[in-house]
Short mmCIF file of C-alpha atoms in Angstrom, two decimals:
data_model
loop_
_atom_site.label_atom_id
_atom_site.label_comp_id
_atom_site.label_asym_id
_atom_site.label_seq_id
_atom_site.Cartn_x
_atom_site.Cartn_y
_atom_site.Cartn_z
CA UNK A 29 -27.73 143.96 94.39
CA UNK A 30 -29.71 143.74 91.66
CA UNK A 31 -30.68 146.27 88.91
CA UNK A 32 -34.43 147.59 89.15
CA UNK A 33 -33.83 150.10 86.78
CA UNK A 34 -34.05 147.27 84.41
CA UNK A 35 -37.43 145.96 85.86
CA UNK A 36 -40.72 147.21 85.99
CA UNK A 37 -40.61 149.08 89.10
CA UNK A 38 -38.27 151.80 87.00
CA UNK A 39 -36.94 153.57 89.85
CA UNK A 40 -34.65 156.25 89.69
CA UNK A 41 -31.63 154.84 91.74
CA UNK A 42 -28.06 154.99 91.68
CA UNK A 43 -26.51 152.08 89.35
CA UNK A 44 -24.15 149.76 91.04
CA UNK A 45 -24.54 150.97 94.29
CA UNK A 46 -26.52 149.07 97.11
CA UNK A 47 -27.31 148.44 100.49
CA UNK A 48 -26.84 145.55 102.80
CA UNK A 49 -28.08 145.56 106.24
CA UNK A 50 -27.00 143.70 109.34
CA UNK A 51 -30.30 143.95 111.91
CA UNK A 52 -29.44 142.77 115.53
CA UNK A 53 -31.94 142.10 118.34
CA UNK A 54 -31.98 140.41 122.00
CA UNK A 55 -33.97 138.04 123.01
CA UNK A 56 -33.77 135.15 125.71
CA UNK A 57 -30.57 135.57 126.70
CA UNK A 58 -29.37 135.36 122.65
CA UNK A 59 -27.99 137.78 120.10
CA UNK A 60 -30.71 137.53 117.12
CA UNK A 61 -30.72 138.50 113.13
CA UNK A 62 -33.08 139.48 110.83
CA UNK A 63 -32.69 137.42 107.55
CA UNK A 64 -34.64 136.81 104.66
CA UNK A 65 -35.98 133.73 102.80
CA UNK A 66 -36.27 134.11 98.69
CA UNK A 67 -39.19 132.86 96.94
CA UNK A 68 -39.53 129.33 97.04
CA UNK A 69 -36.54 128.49 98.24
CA UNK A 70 -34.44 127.43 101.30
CA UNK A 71 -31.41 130.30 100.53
CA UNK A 72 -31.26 133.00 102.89
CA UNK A 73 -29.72 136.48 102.90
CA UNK A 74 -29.56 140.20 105.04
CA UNK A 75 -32.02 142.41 104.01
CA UNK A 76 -30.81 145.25 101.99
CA UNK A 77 -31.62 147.25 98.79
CA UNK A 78 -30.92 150.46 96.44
CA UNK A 79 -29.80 154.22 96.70
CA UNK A 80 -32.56 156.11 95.48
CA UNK A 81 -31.18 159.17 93.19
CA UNK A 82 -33.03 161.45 95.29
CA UNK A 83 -31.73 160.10 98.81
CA UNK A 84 -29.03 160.25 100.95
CA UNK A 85 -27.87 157.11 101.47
CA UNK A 86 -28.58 157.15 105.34
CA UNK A 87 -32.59 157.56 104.06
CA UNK A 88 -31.99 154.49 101.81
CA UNK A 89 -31.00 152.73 104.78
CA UNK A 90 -33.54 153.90 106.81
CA UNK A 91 -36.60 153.42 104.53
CA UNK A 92 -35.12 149.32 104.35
CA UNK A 93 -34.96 149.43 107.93
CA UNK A 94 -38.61 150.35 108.32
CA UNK A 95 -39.66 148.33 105.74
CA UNK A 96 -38.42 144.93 107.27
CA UNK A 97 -39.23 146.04 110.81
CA UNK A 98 -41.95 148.59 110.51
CA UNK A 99 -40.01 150.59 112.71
CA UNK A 100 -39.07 154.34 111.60
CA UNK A 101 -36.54 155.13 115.03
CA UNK A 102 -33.77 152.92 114.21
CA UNK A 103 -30.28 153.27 115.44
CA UNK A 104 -28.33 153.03 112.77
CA UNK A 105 -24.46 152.90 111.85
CA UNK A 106 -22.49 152.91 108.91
CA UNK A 107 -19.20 150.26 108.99
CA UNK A 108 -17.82 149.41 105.81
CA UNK A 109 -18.21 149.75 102.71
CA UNK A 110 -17.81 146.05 100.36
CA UNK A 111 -16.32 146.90 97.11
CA UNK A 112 -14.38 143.21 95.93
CA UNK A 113 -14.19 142.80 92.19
CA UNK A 114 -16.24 139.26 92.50
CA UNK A 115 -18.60 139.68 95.08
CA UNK A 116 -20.85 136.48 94.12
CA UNK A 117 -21.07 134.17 91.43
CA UNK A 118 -23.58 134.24 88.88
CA UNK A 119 -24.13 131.18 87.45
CA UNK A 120 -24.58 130.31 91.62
CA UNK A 121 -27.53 133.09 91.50
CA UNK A 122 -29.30 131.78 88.33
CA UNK A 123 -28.91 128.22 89.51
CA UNK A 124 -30.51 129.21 92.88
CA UNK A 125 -32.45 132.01 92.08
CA UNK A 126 -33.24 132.28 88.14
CA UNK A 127 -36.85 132.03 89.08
CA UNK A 128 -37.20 135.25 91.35
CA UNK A 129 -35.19 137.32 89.18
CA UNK A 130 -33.32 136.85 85.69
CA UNK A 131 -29.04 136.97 85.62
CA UNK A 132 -29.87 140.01 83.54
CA UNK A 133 -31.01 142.09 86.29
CA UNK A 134 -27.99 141.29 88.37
CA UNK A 135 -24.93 143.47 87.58
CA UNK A 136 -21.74 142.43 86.77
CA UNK A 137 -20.08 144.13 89.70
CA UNK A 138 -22.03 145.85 93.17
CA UNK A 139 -20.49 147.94 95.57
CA UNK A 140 -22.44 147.90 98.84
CA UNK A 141 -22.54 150.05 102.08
CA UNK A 142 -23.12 147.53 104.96
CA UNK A 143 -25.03 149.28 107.90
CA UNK A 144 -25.66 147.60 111.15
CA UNK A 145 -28.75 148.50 112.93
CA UNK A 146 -29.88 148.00 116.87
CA UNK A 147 -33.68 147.36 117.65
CA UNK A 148 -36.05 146.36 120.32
CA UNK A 149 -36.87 142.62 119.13
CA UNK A 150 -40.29 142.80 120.91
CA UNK A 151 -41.01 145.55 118.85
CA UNK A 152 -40.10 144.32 115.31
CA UNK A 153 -42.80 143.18 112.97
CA UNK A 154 -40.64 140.77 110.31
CA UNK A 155 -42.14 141.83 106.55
CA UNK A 156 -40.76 140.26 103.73
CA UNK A 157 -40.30 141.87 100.69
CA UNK A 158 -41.34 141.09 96.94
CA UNK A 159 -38.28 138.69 95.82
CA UNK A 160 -38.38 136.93 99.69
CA UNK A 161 -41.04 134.44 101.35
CA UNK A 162 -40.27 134.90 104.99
CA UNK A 163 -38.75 137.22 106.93
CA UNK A 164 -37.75 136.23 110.61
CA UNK A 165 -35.24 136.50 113.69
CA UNK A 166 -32.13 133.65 113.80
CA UNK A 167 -29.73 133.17 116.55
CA UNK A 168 -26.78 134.56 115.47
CA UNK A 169 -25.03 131.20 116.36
CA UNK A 170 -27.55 129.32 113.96
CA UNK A 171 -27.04 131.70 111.04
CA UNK A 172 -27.02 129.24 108.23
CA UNK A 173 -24.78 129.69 104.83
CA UNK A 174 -26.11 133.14 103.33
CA UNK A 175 -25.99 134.20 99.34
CA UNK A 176 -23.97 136.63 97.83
CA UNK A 177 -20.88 137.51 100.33
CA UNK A 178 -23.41 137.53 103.55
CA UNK A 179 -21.67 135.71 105.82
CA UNK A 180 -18.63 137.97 105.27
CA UNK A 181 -20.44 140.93 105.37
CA UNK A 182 -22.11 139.96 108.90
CA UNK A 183 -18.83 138.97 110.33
CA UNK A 184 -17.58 142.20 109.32
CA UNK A 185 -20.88 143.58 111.50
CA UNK A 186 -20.13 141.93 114.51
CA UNK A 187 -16.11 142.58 114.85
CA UNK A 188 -17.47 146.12 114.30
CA UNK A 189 -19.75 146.21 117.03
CA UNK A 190 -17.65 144.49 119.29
CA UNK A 191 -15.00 146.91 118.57
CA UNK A 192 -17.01 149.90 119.19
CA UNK A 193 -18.69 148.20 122.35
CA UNK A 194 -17.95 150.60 124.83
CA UNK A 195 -18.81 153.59 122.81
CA UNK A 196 -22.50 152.57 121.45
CA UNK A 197 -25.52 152.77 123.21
CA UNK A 198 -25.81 149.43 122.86
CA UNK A 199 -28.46 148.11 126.25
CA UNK A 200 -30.41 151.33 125.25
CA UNK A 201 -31.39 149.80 121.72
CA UNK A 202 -31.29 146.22 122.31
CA UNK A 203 -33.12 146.05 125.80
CA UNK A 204 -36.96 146.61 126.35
CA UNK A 205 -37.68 150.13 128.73
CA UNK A 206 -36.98 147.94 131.94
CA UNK A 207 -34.73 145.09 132.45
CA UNK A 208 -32.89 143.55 135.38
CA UNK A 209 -28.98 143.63 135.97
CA UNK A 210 -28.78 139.83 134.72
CA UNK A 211 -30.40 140.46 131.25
CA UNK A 212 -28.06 143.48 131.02
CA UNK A 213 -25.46 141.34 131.16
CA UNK A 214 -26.15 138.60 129.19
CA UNK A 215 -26.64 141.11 126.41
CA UNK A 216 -22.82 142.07 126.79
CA UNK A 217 -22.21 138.72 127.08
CA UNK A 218 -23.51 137.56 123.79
CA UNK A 219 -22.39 140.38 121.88
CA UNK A 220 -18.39 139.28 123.47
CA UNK A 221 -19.19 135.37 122.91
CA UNK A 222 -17.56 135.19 126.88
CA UNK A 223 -18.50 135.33 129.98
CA UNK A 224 -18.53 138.68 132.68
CA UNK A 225 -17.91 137.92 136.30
CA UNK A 226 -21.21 139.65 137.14
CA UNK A 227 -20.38 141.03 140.63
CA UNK A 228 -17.44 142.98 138.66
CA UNK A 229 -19.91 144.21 136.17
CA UNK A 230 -22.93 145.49 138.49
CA UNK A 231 -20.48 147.30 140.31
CA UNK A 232 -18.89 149.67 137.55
CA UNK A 233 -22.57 149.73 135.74
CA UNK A 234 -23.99 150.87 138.94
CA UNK A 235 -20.71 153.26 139.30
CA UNK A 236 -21.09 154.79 135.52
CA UNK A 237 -24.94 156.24 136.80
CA UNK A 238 -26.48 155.04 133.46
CA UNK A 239 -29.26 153.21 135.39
CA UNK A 240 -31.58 153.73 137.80
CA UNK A 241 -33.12 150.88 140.01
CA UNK A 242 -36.69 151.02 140.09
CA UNK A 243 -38.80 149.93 143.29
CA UNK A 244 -40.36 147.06 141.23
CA UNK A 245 -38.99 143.30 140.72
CA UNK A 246 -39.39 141.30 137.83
CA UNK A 247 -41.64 138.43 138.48
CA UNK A 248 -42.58 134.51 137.59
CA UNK A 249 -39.04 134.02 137.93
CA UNK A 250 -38.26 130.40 139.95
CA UNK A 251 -35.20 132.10 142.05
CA UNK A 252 -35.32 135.43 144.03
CA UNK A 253 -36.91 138.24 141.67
CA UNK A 254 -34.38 141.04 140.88
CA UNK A 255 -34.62 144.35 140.98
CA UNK A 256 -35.77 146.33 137.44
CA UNK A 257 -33.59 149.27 136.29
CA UNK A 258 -34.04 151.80 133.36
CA UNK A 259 -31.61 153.62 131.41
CA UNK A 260 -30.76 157.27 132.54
CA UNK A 261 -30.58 158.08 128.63
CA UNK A 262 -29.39 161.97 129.42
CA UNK A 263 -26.70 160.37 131.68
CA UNK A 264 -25.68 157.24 128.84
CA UNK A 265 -25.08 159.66 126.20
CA UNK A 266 -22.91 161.49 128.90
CA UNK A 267 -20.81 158.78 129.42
CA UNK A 268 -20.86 157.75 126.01
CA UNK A 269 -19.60 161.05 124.73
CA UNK A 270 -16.94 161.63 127.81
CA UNK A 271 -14.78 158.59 126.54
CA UNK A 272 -17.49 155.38 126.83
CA UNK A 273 -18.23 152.59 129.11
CA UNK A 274 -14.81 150.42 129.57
CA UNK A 275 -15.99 147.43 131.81
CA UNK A 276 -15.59 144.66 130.08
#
């Protein structure tokens, strides 16, 4: 949200307009976000940025993206755009963060495009950028208090996904190449905040074709190792595009 064309970085970007970004991954059974730590401080926020005036706004998204994750194939997804007359507050900003960057650079009103993006947590590599300390994964049901109107703006992220569960290649993103039936469903489970009677759910996964059970078993588990299974990606998009996945 704040002004670099004021700074010395000089960019040519689009005034008022920014980016926020809502990064989800899976890991351990948990939903995960990316969040950032400013200089020198204990106040967190999402990642996010500026509209370059030579990019789409889609490429602004993407080049944050692959700067906080150092990935460059990111699903991505556009879901709502936060326009409020008094977005934050700030006095709040200079009290907290006057010594990262000046009121001055901060406009007086910010409209941003909130994205939410889907990644592969293992394959993440957290970089902070120049205003932050520390960028790194939270459970989404630790997510302290944010800055600015981040808490808002990721509860806006999650109703969204939720919403468009069944129509999102959601496993395909979040899950690593193999997984087992279980950690499929925890991931559905975590996204929902509720449980899945799994017998119910194996059945009309197995029924929809989008996996395939491999002849391998995961293993160092203490009970009896389950079967692996990969995505039939031709076959999920299928599905996806023929109406979605309604089992939950």
């Amino acid at each position: 949200m704040e002004d670099d064309s004021k700074g010395a970085v000089g960019l040519d970007l689009i005034p008022q307009l920014s980016l926020d970004c809502v990064i989800f991954g899976f890991h351990d059974g948990l939903l995960k976000i990316l969040l950032l730590r400013w200089k020198e401080t204990e106040e967190w926020s999402l990642p996010g940025g500026i509209v370059l005036q030579r990019e789409s706004v889609d490429d602004a998204a993407n080049r944050v993206l692959m700067e906080r994750t150092g990935l460059t194939e990111i699903f991505l997804k556009q879901f709502h755009t936060f326009g409020d007359l008094h977005r934050y507050d700030k006095k709040e900003l200079q009290d907290k963060l006057g010594h990262v960057i000046s009121t001055e650079h901060w406009y007086d009103r910010a409209v941003s495009i909130g994205y939410f993006a889907l990644v592969d947590y293992a394959m993440v590599f957290p970089n902070p950028d120049k205003y932050t300390d520390e960028c790194k994964w939270v459970d989404l049901k630790e997510v302290p208090k944010l800055l600015f109107d981040h808490n808002a703006i990721l509860e806006k992220a999650i109703q969204s996904l939720r919403r468009e569960l069944s129509f999102q290649p959601l496993g395909y993103n979040l899950l690593p190449e193999k997984f087992t039936m279980p950690e499929l469903m925890r991931l559905y489970e975590a996204v929902l905040d509720k449980k899945i009677d799994p017998r119910n759910f194996q059945k009309k996964i197995l029924k929809s074709g989008i996996v395939i059970r491999l002849e391998e078993v995961k293993r160092g588990l203490a009970h009896k190792s389950p079967f692996l299974y990969r995505f039939d990606k031709e076959r999920y998009e299928e599905v996806l595009e023929d109406g979605g996945l309604f089992f939950v």
